[in-house]
PDB file of C-alpha atoms in Angstrom:
ATOM      1  CA  MET A 995     -36.066  -3.530  35.948  1.00 52.00           C
ATOM      2  CA  GLY A 996     -36.129  -1.558  32.660  1.00 65.00           C
ATOM      3  CA  VAL A 997     -36.657   2.159  32.539  1.00 70.00           C
ATOM      4  CA  PHE A 998     -40.288   2.086  31.450  1.00 74.00           C
ATOM      5  CA  SER A 999     -41.135  -0.964  33.548  1.00 84.00           C
ATOM      6  CA  ARG A1000     -40.189   1.187  36.550  1.00 87.00           C
ATOM      7  CA  LEU A1001     -43.284   3.205  35.729  1.00 94.00           C
ATOM      8  CA  LEU A1002     -45.528   0.225  36.469  1.00 95.00           C
ATOM      9  CA  PRO A1003     -45.790   1.015  40.223  1.00 95.00           C
ATOM     10  CA  PRO A1004     -46.889   4.635  39.557  1.00 96.00           C
ATOM     11  CA  LEU A1005     -49.284   3.345  36.895  1.00 97.00           C
ATOM     12  CA  ALA A1006     -50.760   0.832  39.347  1.00 96.00           C
ATOM     13  CA  SER A1007     -51.015   3.570  41.982  1.00 97.00           C
ATOM     14  CA  ALA A1008     -52.862   5.927  39.639  1.00 97.00           C
ATOM     15  CA  TYR A1009     -55.444   3.350  38.563  1.00 98.00           C
ATOM     16  CA  GLY A1010     -55.627   1.596  41.922  1.00 98.00           C
ATOM     17  CA  LEU A1011     -56.704   4.688  43.856  1.00 98.00           C
ATOM     18  CA  GLN A1012     -59.267   5.809  41.272  1.00 98.00           C
ATOM     19  CA  THR A1013     -60.688   2.273  41.141  1.00 98.00           C
ATOM     20  CA  LEU A1014     -61.072   2.285  44.917  1.00 98.00           C
ATOM     21  CA  LEU A1015     -62.754   5.694  44.852  1.00 98.00           C
ATOM     22  CA  ALA A1016     -65.065   4.572  42.043  1.00 98.00           C
ATOM     23  CA  MET A1017     -66.076   1.538  44.099  1.00 98.00           C
ATOM     24  CA  ILE A1018     -67.050   3.888  46.931  1.00 97.00           C
ATOM     25  CA  PHE A1019     -68.676   6.806  45.117  1.00 97.00           C
ATOM     26  CA  VAL A1020     -70.249   5.316  41.971  1.00 97.00           C
ATOM     27  CA  PRO A1021     -72.853   3.302  43.949  1.00 97.00           C
ATOM     28  CA  GLN A1022     -73.628   6.488  45.910  1.00 96.00           C
ATOM     29  CA  ALA A1023     -73.894   8.604  42.720  1.00 96.00           C
ATOM     30  CA  ASN A1024     -71.641  11.009  44.622  1.00 94.00           C
ATOM     31  CA  GLU A1025     -69.455  13.341  42.546  1.00 94.00           C
ATOM     32  CA  MET A1026     -68.559  15.701  45.389  1.00 93.00           C
ATOM     33  CA  PHE A1027     -65.070  14.275  45.871  1.00 94.00           C
ATOM     34  CA  TYR A1028     -64.156  13.632  42.247  1.00 95.00           C
ATOM     35  CA  ASP A1029     -61.641  16.479  41.978  1.00 93.00           C
ATOM     36  CA  LEU A1030     -60.229  15.688  45.413  1.00 93.00           C
ATOM     37  CA  GLY A1031     -59.685  12.140  44.141  1.00 96.00           C
ATOM     38  CA  GLY A1032     -57.629  13.527  41.266  1.00 96.00           C
ATOM     39  CA  ALA A1033     -55.462  15.566  43.634  1.00 96.00           C
ATOM     40  CA  LEU A1034     -54.952  12.566  45.914  1.00 96.00           C
ATOM     41  CA  GLY A1035     -54.039  10.528  42.840  1.00 97.00           C
ATOM     42  CA  PHE A1036     -51.203  12.895  41.970  1.00 97.00           C
ATOM     43  CA  LEU A1037     -49.955  12.961  45.569  1.00 97.00           C
ATOM     44  CA  SER A1038     -50.010   9.190  46.091  1.00 97.00           C
ATOM     45  CA  THR A1039     -48.524   8.417  42.683  1.00 97.00           C
ATOM     46  CA  THR A1040     -45.692  10.888  43.244  1.00 97.00           C
ATOM     47  CA  PHE A1041     -45.002   9.253  46.604  1.00 96.00           C
ATOM     48  CA  VAL A1042     -44.920   5.801  45.007  1.00 96.00           C
ATOM     49  CA  SER A1043     -42.612   6.975  42.195  1.00 95.00           C
ATOM     50  CA  LEU A1044     -40.136   8.272  44.787  1.00 94.00           C
ATOM     51  CA  TYR A1045     -40.347   5.560  47.404  1.00 93.00           C
ATOM     52  CA  TYR A1046     -41.266   2.368  45.531  1.00 89.00           C
ATOM     53  CA  PRO A1047     -37.815   0.723  45.864  1.00 80.00           C
ATOM     54  CA  ALA A1048     -37.848   1.323  49.616  1.00 78.00           C
ATOM     55  CA  LEU A1049     -41.499   0.246  49.929  1.00 80.00           C
ATOM     56  CA  LYS A1050     -40.733  -2.956  48.033  1.00 78.00           C
ATOM     57  CA  ASP A1051     -37.766  -3.735  50.279  1.00 68.00           C
ATOM     58  CA  LYS A1052     -39.788  -3.134  53.417  1.00 70.00           C
ATOM     59  CA  TYR A1053     -43.178  -4.666  52.635  1.00 71.00           C
ATOM     60  CA  VAL A1054     -42.362  -7.261  49.970  1.00 70.00           C
ATOM     61  CA  LEU A1055     -38.854  -8.400  50.827  1.00 64.00           C
ATOM     62  CA  GLY A1056     -39.293  -7.889  54.560  1.00 68.00           C
ATOM     63  CA  LYS A1057     -36.215  -5.742  55.100  1.00 71.00           C
ATOM     64  CA  ILE A1058     -36.427  -3.694  58.275  1.00 70.00           C
ATOM     65  CA  GLU A1059     -35.315  -0.321  57.015  1.00 74.00           C
ATOM     66  CA  ALA A1060     -36.617   3.209  57.418  1.00 76.00           C
ATOM     67  CA  LEU A1061     -37.855   5.081  54.378  1.00 81.00           C
ATOM     68  CA  PRO A1062     -35.141   7.230  52.766  1.00 85.00           C
ATOM     69  CA  ARG A1063     -34.821  10.791  53.989  1.00 89.00           C
ATOM     70  CA  LEU A1064     -35.755  13.590  51.610  1.00 90.00           C
ATOM     71  CA  SER A1065     -32.108  14.640  51.619  1.00 91.00           C
ATOM     72  CA  SER A1066     -31.254  11.364  49.879  1.00 93.00           C
ATOM     73  CA  PHE A1067     -33.010  12.467  46.690  1.00 95.00           C
ATOM     74  CA  SER A1068     -31.580  14.806  44.072  1.00 96.00           C
ATOM     75  CA  ASN A1069     -32.463  18.493  43.935  1.00 96.00           C
ATOM     76  CA  ARG A1070     -34.327  17.931  40.677  1.00 97.00           C
ATOM     77  CA  GLN A1071     -36.442  15.131  42.146  1.00 97.00           C
ATOM     78  CA  LEU A1072     -37.311  17.274  45.150  1.00 97.00           C
ATOM     79  CA  LEU A1073     -38.112  20.335  43.017  1.00 98.00           C
ATOM     80  CA  LEU A1074     -40.330  18.451  40.586  1.00 98.00           C
ATOM     81  CA  SER A1075     -42.107  16.470  43.297  1.00 98.00           C
ATOM     82  CA  GLY A1076     -42.526  19.650  45.331  1.00 97.00           C
ATOM     83  CA  CYS A1077     -44.016  21.493  42.361  1.00 98.00           C
ATOM     84  CA  LEU A1078     -46.508  18.693  41.807  1.00 97.00           C
ATOM     85  CA  VAL A1079     -47.437  18.508  45.493  1.00 97.00           C
ATOM     86  CA  LEU A1080     -47.908  22.288  45.654  1.00 97.00           C
ATOM     87  CA  TRP A1081     -50.078  22.343  42.524  1.00 97.00           C
ATOM     88  CA  SER A1082     -52.244  19.341  43.426  1.00 96.00           C
ATOM     89  CA  THR A1083     -52.788  20.460  47.031  1.00 95.00           C
ATOM     90  CA  ARG A1084     -53.793  23.976  45.988  1.00 94.00           C
ATOM     91  CA  LEU A1085     -56.038  22.992  43.089  1.00 90.00           C
ATOM     92  CA  GLY A1086     -57.590  19.998  44.842  1.00 89.00           C
ATOM     93  CA  SER A1087     -58.558  22.036  47.915  1.00 92.00           C
ATOM     94  CA  PHE A1088     -59.843  24.888  45.736  1.00 88.00           C
ATOM     95  CA  LEU A1089     -62.061  22.605  43.632  1.00 86.00           C
ATOM     96  CA  LEU A1090     -63.304  20.655  46.655  1.00 88.00           C
ATOM     97  CA  ASN A1091     -64.251  23.864  48.438  1.00 88.00           C
ATOM     98  CA  ARG A1092     -66.062  25.078  45.318  1.00 84.00           C
ATOM     99  CA  ALA A1093     -67.989  21.804  44.983  1.00 86.00           C
ATOM    100  CA  LEU A1094     -68.972  21.841  48.660  1.00 87.00           C
ATOM    101  CA  LYS A1095     -70.237  25.418  48.424  1.00 85.00           C
ATOM    102  CA  ALA A1096     -72.171  24.650  45.232  1.00 82.00           C
ATOM    103  CA  GLY A1097     -73.594  21.452  46.669  1.00 83.00           C
ATOM    104  CA  GLY A1098     -72.103  19.331  43.899  1.00 82.00           C
ATOM    105  CA  ASP A1099     -70.523  19.425  40.462  1.00 84.00           C
ATOM    106  CA  SER A1100     -72.913  20.226  37.627  1.00 83.00           C
ATOM    107  CA  ARG A1101     -70.681  18.377  35.136  1.00 85.00           C
ATOM    108  CA  PHE A1102     -71.953  15.110  36.615  1.00 91.00           C
ATOM    109  CA  ASP A1103     -75.639  15.913  37.095  1.00 89.00           C
ATOM    110  CA  GLU A1104     -76.653  13.247  34.570  1.00 92.00           C
ATOM    111  CA  VAL A1105     -73.561  11.041  34.370  1.00 94.00           C
ATOM    112  CA  LYS A1106     -73.460  10.179  38.073  1.00 95.00           C
ATOM    113  CA  HIS A1107     -76.737   8.304  37.722  1.00 95.00           C
ATOM    114  CA  GLN A1108     -75.263   6.101  34.982  1.00 96.00           C
ATOM    115  CA  PRO A1109     -72.836   3.743  36.783  1.00 96.00           C
ATOM    116  CA  ALA A1110     -70.914   2.618  33.686  1.00 97.00           C
ATOM    117  CA  LYS A1111     -70.327   6.159  32.441  1.00 96.00           C
ATOM    118  CA  PHE A1112     -69.524   7.468  35.904  1.00 97.00           C
ATOM    119  CA  THR A1113     -66.975   4.671  36.369  1.00 97.00           C
ATOM    120  CA  PHE A1114     -65.448   5.605  33.018  1.00 97.00           C
ATOM    121  CA  PHE A1115     -64.881   9.147  34.308  1.00 96.00           C
ATOM    122  CA  TRP A1116     -62.964   7.803  37.310  1.00 98.00           C
ATOM    123  CA  MET A1117     -60.790   5.666  35.027  1.00 98.00           C
ATOM    124  CA  ALA A1118     -60.280   8.645  32.718  1.00 96.00           C
ATOM    125  CA  GLN A1119     -59.081  10.565  35.753  1.00 97.00           C
ATOM    126  CA  ALA A1120     -56.553   7.803  36.480  1.00 98.00           C
ATOM    127  CA  THR A1121     -55.245   8.136  32.913  1.00 97.00           C
ATOM    128  CA  TRP A1122     -55.007  11.910  33.386  1.00 97.00           C
ATOM    129  CA  VAL A1123     -53.108  11.492  36.668  1.00 97.00           C
ATOM    130  CA  PHE A1124     -50.584   9.178  35.020  1.00 97.00           C
ATOM    131  CA  LEU A1125     -50.035  10.996  31.723  1.00 97.00           C
ATOM    132  CA  VAL A1126     -49.900  14.530  33.097  1.00 98.00           C
ATOM    133  CA  GLY A1127     -47.591  13.589  35.970  1.00 98.00           C
ATOM    134  CA  LEU A1128     -45.364  11.501  33.677  1.00 97.00           C
ATOM    135  CA  PRO A1129     -42.295  13.839  33.676  1.00 98.00           C
ATOM    136  CA  VAL A1130     -42.181  13.741  37.476  1.00 98.00           C
ATOM    137  CA  TYR A1131     -42.668   9.985  37.737  1.00 97.00           C
ATOM    138  CA  MET A1132     -39.970   9.374  35.103  1.00 96.00           C
ATOM    139  CA  VAL A1133     -37.443  11.608  36.841  1.00 97.00           C
ATOM    140  CA  ASN A1134     -38.158   9.891  40.157  1.00 96.00           C
ATOM    141  CA  THR A1135     -37.192   6.491  38.685  1.00 93.00           C
ATOM    142  CA  LEU A1136     -33.638   7.752  38.105  1.00 93.00           C
ATOM    143  CA  PRO A1137     -31.235   7.094  41.023  1.00 91.00           C
ATOM    144  CA  ALA A1138     -30.366  10.313  42.828  1.00 93.00           C
ATOM    145  CA  HIS A1139     -26.656  10.116  41.982  1.00 92.00           C
ATOM    146  CA  ALA A1140     -27.383   9.933  38.241  1.00 94.00           C
ATOM    147  CA  HIS A1141     -29.107  13.324  38.002  1.00 95.00           C
ATOM    148  CA  PRO A1142     -27.178  16.192  36.399  1.00 95.00           C
ATOM    149  CA  ALA A1143     -26.665  19.332  38.457  1.00 95.00           C
ATOM    150  CA  LEU A1144     -29.227  22.077  37.996  1.00 96.00           C
ATOM    151  CA  LEU A1145     -28.344  24.278  35.021  1.00 95.00           C
ATOM    152  CA  PRO A1146     -29.402  27.840  34.099  1.00 96.00           C
ATOM    153  CA  GLN A1147     -32.161  26.523  31.830  1.00 96.00           C
ATOM    154  CA  ASP A1148     -33.548  24.557  34.764  1.00 97.00           C
ATOM    155  CA  TYR A1149     -34.028  27.755  36.738  1.00 97.00           C
ATOM    156  CA  ILE A1150     -35.811  29.247  33.718  1.00 98.00           C
ATOM    157  CA  SER A1151     -38.081  26.194  33.679  1.00 98.00           C
ATOM    158  CA  LEU A1152     -38.746  26.619  37.390  1.00 98.00           C
ATOM    159  CA  GLY A1153     -39.549  30.275  36.704  1.00 98.00           C
ATOM    160  CA  ILE A1154     -42.129  29.204  34.105  1.00 98.00           C
ATOM    161  CA  PHE A1155     -43.767  26.959  36.691  1.00 98.00           C
ATOM    162  CA  VAL A1156     -43.793  29.599  39.439  1.00 98.00           C
ATOM    163  CA  SER A1157     -45.114  32.407  37.223  1.00 98.00           C
ATOM    164  CA  SER A1158     -47.774  30.144  35.706  1.00 98.00           C
ATOM    165  CA  PHE A1159     -48.810  28.870  39.152  1.00 98.00           C
ATOM    166  CA  LEU A1160     -49.217  32.435  40.406  1.00 98.00           C
ATOM    167  CA  PHE A1161     -51.097  33.355  37.216  1.00 98.00           C
ATOM    168  CA  GLU A1162     -53.602  30.547  37.842  1.00 97.00           C
ATOM    169  CA  VAL A1163     -53.958  31.383  41.534  1.00 96.00           C
ATOM    170  CA  VAL A1164     -54.593  35.061  40.797  1.00 97.00           C
ATOM    171  CA  ALA A1165     -57.139  34.208  38.075  1.00 97.00           C
ATOM    172  CA  ASP A1166     -59.031  31.875  40.424  1.00 95.00           C
ATOM    173  CA  HIS A1167     -58.897  34.447  43.227  1.00 95.00           C
ATOM    174  CA  GLN A1168     -60.209  37.199  40.978  1.00 97.00           C
ATOM    175  CA  LYS A1169     -63.170  35.086  39.895  1.00 96.00           C
ATOM    176  CA  THR A1170     -63.940  34.022  43.460  1.00 93.00           C
ATOM    177  CA  ALA A1171     -63.843  37.658  44.615  1.00 96.00           C
ATOM    178  CA  TRP A1172     -66.051  38.666  41.674  1.00 96.00           C
ATOM    179  CA  ARG A1173     -68.626  36.027  42.640  1.00 94.00           C
ATOM    180  CA  LYS A1174     -68.642  37.176  46.269  1.00 94.00           C
ATOM    181  CA  GLU A1175     -69.161  40.781  45.176  1.00 96.00           C
ATOM    182  CA  LYS A1176     -71.997  39.717  42.912  1.00 95.00           C
ATOM    183  CA  ALA A1177     -73.640  37.754  45.723  1.00 93.00           C
ATOM    184  CA  ALA A1178     -73.310  40.845  47.927  1.00 95.00           C
ATOM    185  CA  LYS A1179     -74.926  42.889  45.120  1.00 93.00           C
ATOM    186  CA  LYS A1180     -71.864  45.124  44.747  1.00 95.00           C
ATOM    187  CA  HIS A1181     -72.169  44.848  40.967  1.00 94.00           C
ATOM    188  CA  GLU A1182     -74.603  43.558  38.381  1.00 92.00           C
ATOM    189  CA  GLU A1183     -72.096  42.139  35.895  1.00 95.00           C
ATOM    190  CA  GLN A1184     -73.249  38.917  34.283  1.00 94.00           C
ATOM    191  CA  PHE A1185     -69.731  37.592  33.686  1.00 96.00           C
ATOM    192  CA  ILE A1186     -66.221  38.516  34.781  1.00 96.00           C
ATOM    193  CA  SER A1187     -64.187  40.636  32.370  1.00 96.00           C
ATOM    194  CA  ARG A1188     -61.726  42.370  34.690  1.00 96.00           C
ATOM    195  CA  GLY A1189     -58.159  41.638  35.795  1.00 97.00           C
ATOM    196  CA  LEU A1190     -56.567  38.673  34.027  1.00 98.00           C
ATOM    197  CA  TRP A1191     -59.983  37.912  32.559  1.00 98.00           C
ATOM    198  CA  SER A1192     -59.549  41.033  30.429  1.00 97.00           C
ATOM    199  CA  ILE A1193     -56.579  39.558  28.536  1.00 97.00           C
ATOM    200  CA  SER A1194     -57.855  35.971  28.194  1.00 98.00           C
ATOM    201  CA  ARG A1195     -61.324  34.508  28.530  1.00 97.00           C
ATOM    202  CA  HIS A1196     -59.813  31.509  30.339  1.00 98.00           C
ATOM    203  CA  PRO A1197     -56.691  32.722  32.186  1.00 98.00           C
ATOM    204  CA  ASN A1198     -56.852  29.951  34.790  1.00 97.00           C
ATOM    205  CA  TYR A1199     -56.514  27.344  32.058  1.00 97.00           C
ATOM    206  CA  LEU A1200     -53.702  29.344  30.477  1.00 97.00           C
ATOM    207  CA  GLY A1201     -51.857  29.165  33.785  1.00 98.00           C
ATOM    208  CA  GLU A1202     -52.488  25.416  33.941  1.00 97.00           C
ATOM    209  CA  VAL A1203     -50.806  24.827  30.580  1.00 98.00           C
ATOM    210  CA  GLY A1204     -47.852  26.943  31.707  1.00 98.00           C
ATOM    211  CA  ILE A1205     -47.528  24.951  34.935  1.00 98.00           C
ATOM    212  CA  TRP A1206     -47.104  21.632  33.135  1.00 98.00           C
ATOM    213  CA  THR A1207     -44.875  23.158  30.474  1.00 98.00           C
ATOM    214  CA  GLY A1208     -42.546  24.334  33.246  1.00 98.00           C
ATOM    215  CA  ILE A1209     -42.600  20.934  34.975  1.00 98.00           C
ATOM    216  CA  TRP A1210     -41.851  19.140  31.715  1.00 98.00           C
ATOM    217  CA  ALA A1211     -39.020  21.540  30.843  1.00 98.00           C
ATOM    218  CA  LEU A1212     -37.472  21.072  34.305  1.00 98.00           C
ATOM    219  CA  SER A1213     -37.503  17.293  33.804  1.00 98.00           C
ATOM    220  CA  THR A1214     -35.796  17.226  30.412  1.00 97.00           C
ATOM    221  CA  THR A1215     -32.177  17.568  31.563  1.00 96.00           C
ATOM    222  CA  SER A1216     -32.457  14.321  33.544  1.00 97.00           C
ATOM    223  CA  LEU A1217     -34.530  12.646  30.845  1.00 96.00           C
ATOM    224  CA  GLN A1218     -31.708  13.256  28.348  1.00 95.00           C
ATOM    225  CA  THR A1219     -29.180  11.230  30.362  1.00 94.00           C
ATOM    226  CA  PRO A1220     -28.019   7.825  28.957  1.00 92.00           C
ATOM    227  CA  TYR A1221     -30.279   6.112  31.494  1.00 91.00           C
ATOM    228  CA  PHE A1222     -33.284   6.930  29.305  1.00 93.00           C
ATOM    229  CA  PRO A1223     -33.981   6.175  25.620  1.00 92.00           C
ATOM    230  CA  LYS A1224     -33.275   9.094  23.299  1.00 91.00           C
ATOM    231  CA  LEU A1225     -36.902  10.087  22.704  1.00 93.00           C
ATOM    232  CA  THR A1226     -37.933  10.033  26.364  1.00 95.00           C
ATOM    233  CA  PRO A1227     -38.291  13.852  26.605  1.00 96.00           C
ATOM    234  CA  LEU A1228     -40.772  13.695  23.731  1.00 96.00           C
ATOM    235  CA  VAL A1229     -42.735  10.968  25.514  1.00 95.00           C
ATOM    236  CA  ALA A1230     -42.810  13.117  28.664  1.00 97.00           C
ATOM    237  CA  ALA A1231     -44.110  16.029  26.573  1.00 98.00           C
ATOM    238  CA  ALA A1232     -47.454  14.197  26.690  1.00 97.00           C
ATOM    239  CA  SER A1233     -47.921  16.071  29.981  1.00 98.00           C
ATOM    240  CA  PRO A1234     -48.309  19.655  28.691  1.00 98.00           C
ATOM    241  CA  LEU A1235     -49.740  18.432  25.384  1.00 98.00           C
ATOM    242  CA  VAL A1236     -52.535  16.409  27.011  1.00 97.00           C
ATOM    243  CA  THR A1237     -53.218  19.318  29.364  1.00 98.00           C
ATOM    244  CA  TYR A1238     -53.510  21.759  26.464  1.00 97.00           C
ATOM    245  CA  LEU A1239     -55.719  19.471  24.359  1.00 97.00           C
ATOM    246  CA  LEU A1240     -58.036  18.593  27.252  1.00 95.00           C
ATOM    247  CA  LEU A1241     -58.512  22.209  28.264  1.00 96.00           C
ATOM    248  CA  THR A1242     -58.896  23.705  24.791  1.00 96.00           C
ATOM    249  CA  ARG A1243     -60.622  20.876  22.938  1.00 94.00           C
ATOM    250  CA  VAL A1244     -62.522  18.724  25.427  1.00 91.00           C
ATOM    251  CA  SER A1245     -63.417  19.525  29.034  1.00 88.00           C
ATOM    252  CA  GLY A1246     -62.340  23.112  29.634  1.00 89.00           C
ATOM    253  CA  VAL A1247     -62.876  25.901  27.149  1.00 95.00           C
ATOM    254  CA  PRO A1248     -65.511  24.371  24.798  1.00 94.00           C
ATOM    255  CA  PRO A1249     -68.275  23.645  27.371  1.00 92.00           C
ATOM    256  CA  LEU A1250     -67.702  26.977  29.112  1.00 94.00           C
ATOM    257  CA  GLU A1251     -67.910  28.877  25.833  1.00 95.00           C
ATOM    258  CA  ARG A1252     -71.118  27.036  24.924  1.00 94.00           C
ATOM    259  CA  ALA A1253     -72.573  27.776  28.352  1.00 92.00           C
ATOM    260  CA  GLY A1254     -71.641  31.451  28.003  1.00 94.00           C
ATOM    261  CA  ASP A1255     -73.241  31.697  24.578  1.00 95.00           C
ATOM    262  CA  LYS A1256     -76.382  30.034  25.911  1.00 93.00           C
ATOM    263  CA  LYS A1257     -76.656  32.409  28.884  1.00 93.00           C
ATOM    264  CA  TYR A1258     -75.430  35.670  27.415  1.00 94.00           C
ATOM    265  CA  GLY A1259     -75.540  35.171  23.650  1.00 87.00           C
ATOM    266  CA  ASP A1260     -77.912  38.109  23.106  1.00 88.00           C
ATOM    267  CA  ASP A1261     -76.085  40.410  25.517  1.00 93.00           C
ATOM    268  CA  PRO A1262     -74.131  43.094  23.584  1.00 94.00           C
ATOM    269  CA  LYS A1263     -71.527  43.150  26.383  1.00 95.00           C
ATOM    270  CA  TRP A1264     -70.893  39.430  25.932  1.00 96.00           C
ATOM    271  CA  GLN A1265     -70.607  39.855  22.191  1.00 95.00           C
ATOM    272  CA  GLU A1266     -68.133  42.715  22.710  1.00 96.00           C
ATOM    273  CA  TYR A1267     -66.157  40.659  25.230  1.00 96.00           C
ATOM    274  CA  LYS A1268     -65.848  37.789  22.767  1.00 95.00           C
ATOM    275  CA  ARG A1269     -64.924  40.171  19.972  1.00 95.00           C
ATOM    276  CA  THR A1270     -62.140  41.931  21.890  1.00 96.00           C
ATOM    277  CA  VAL A1271     -60.690  39.399  24.347  1.00 97.00           C
ATOM    278  CA  PRO A1272     -58.779  36.330  23.063  1.00 97.00           C
ATOM    279  CA  ILE A1273     -60.284  32.971  23.888  1.00 96.00           C
ATOM    280  CA  PHE A1274     -57.035  31.544  25.340  1.00 97.00           C
ATOM    281  CA  TRP A1275     -53.613  32.986  24.496  1.00 96.00           C
ATOM    282  CA  PRO A1276     -53.504  36.765  25.174  1.00 95.00           C
ATOM    283  CA  TRP A1277     -51.920  37.211  21.743  1.00 92.00           C
ATOM    284  CA  GLY A1278     -54.096  34.591  20.086  1.00 90.00           C
ATOM    285  CA  PRO A1279     -57.348  34.504  18.147  1.00 88.00           C
ATOM    286  CA  LYS A1280     -60.633  35.666  19.615  1.00 84.00           C
ATOM    287  CA  ASN A1281     -62.454  32.471  18.591  1.00 82.00           C
TER     288      ASN A1281
END
């Protein structure tokens, strides 16, 4: 099986799960578990990318063998898969909890009643699961013995992931705490502008881009082995690039900025916040 054809099982996993979830939740017009479905997509597709050869032997070829132990995989495969599992478990549970508390997801208030459009969103999520997780799935197709040893730059890449993960967690925690304080009437602020939210108007999204940049960078040493075509690292760079474009051009920053302008556009504090705090990169432009 060729290098890229080995990605067919993860591709089928990504679209298969989201198709199944769409079949369940589109008729119900139920968006509550949409983000959980994305997290489960990353988890199941990572599992398939690691274990597909063994799963094929056991369930297709009928060989009676146990699944490989984790110790049979390379350190890089375990690190990358572990990073993805950690990220998807944390973010999926956080978003599910938020949706349950809010009684739904306002992004889908209209779309969920339009079956064709709602189905499209589930399929778009499958595409997101596959493209963003691509560095991990690619690395997992490489036999364990063919992976280079971890190098100093790999530890730097891991450091980018860890610091970005913590940055996102802290940003989410700060906003959650701010909302609880507001509900308890401990302050009358209309929007959060403290902590990490004082250096970027969307620090959680900034952390997200850093997370996938770190994962991609950690994958590149293996993706530069002779097993892969020369431009494979550039193909895998779709992961942080898609993440950045989605968050800054499509579904993240733009709708939140529009919503903020609609709610607080005449508030001098909002105008000052937008004038002094960068929209994304702490060193970047304000608008």
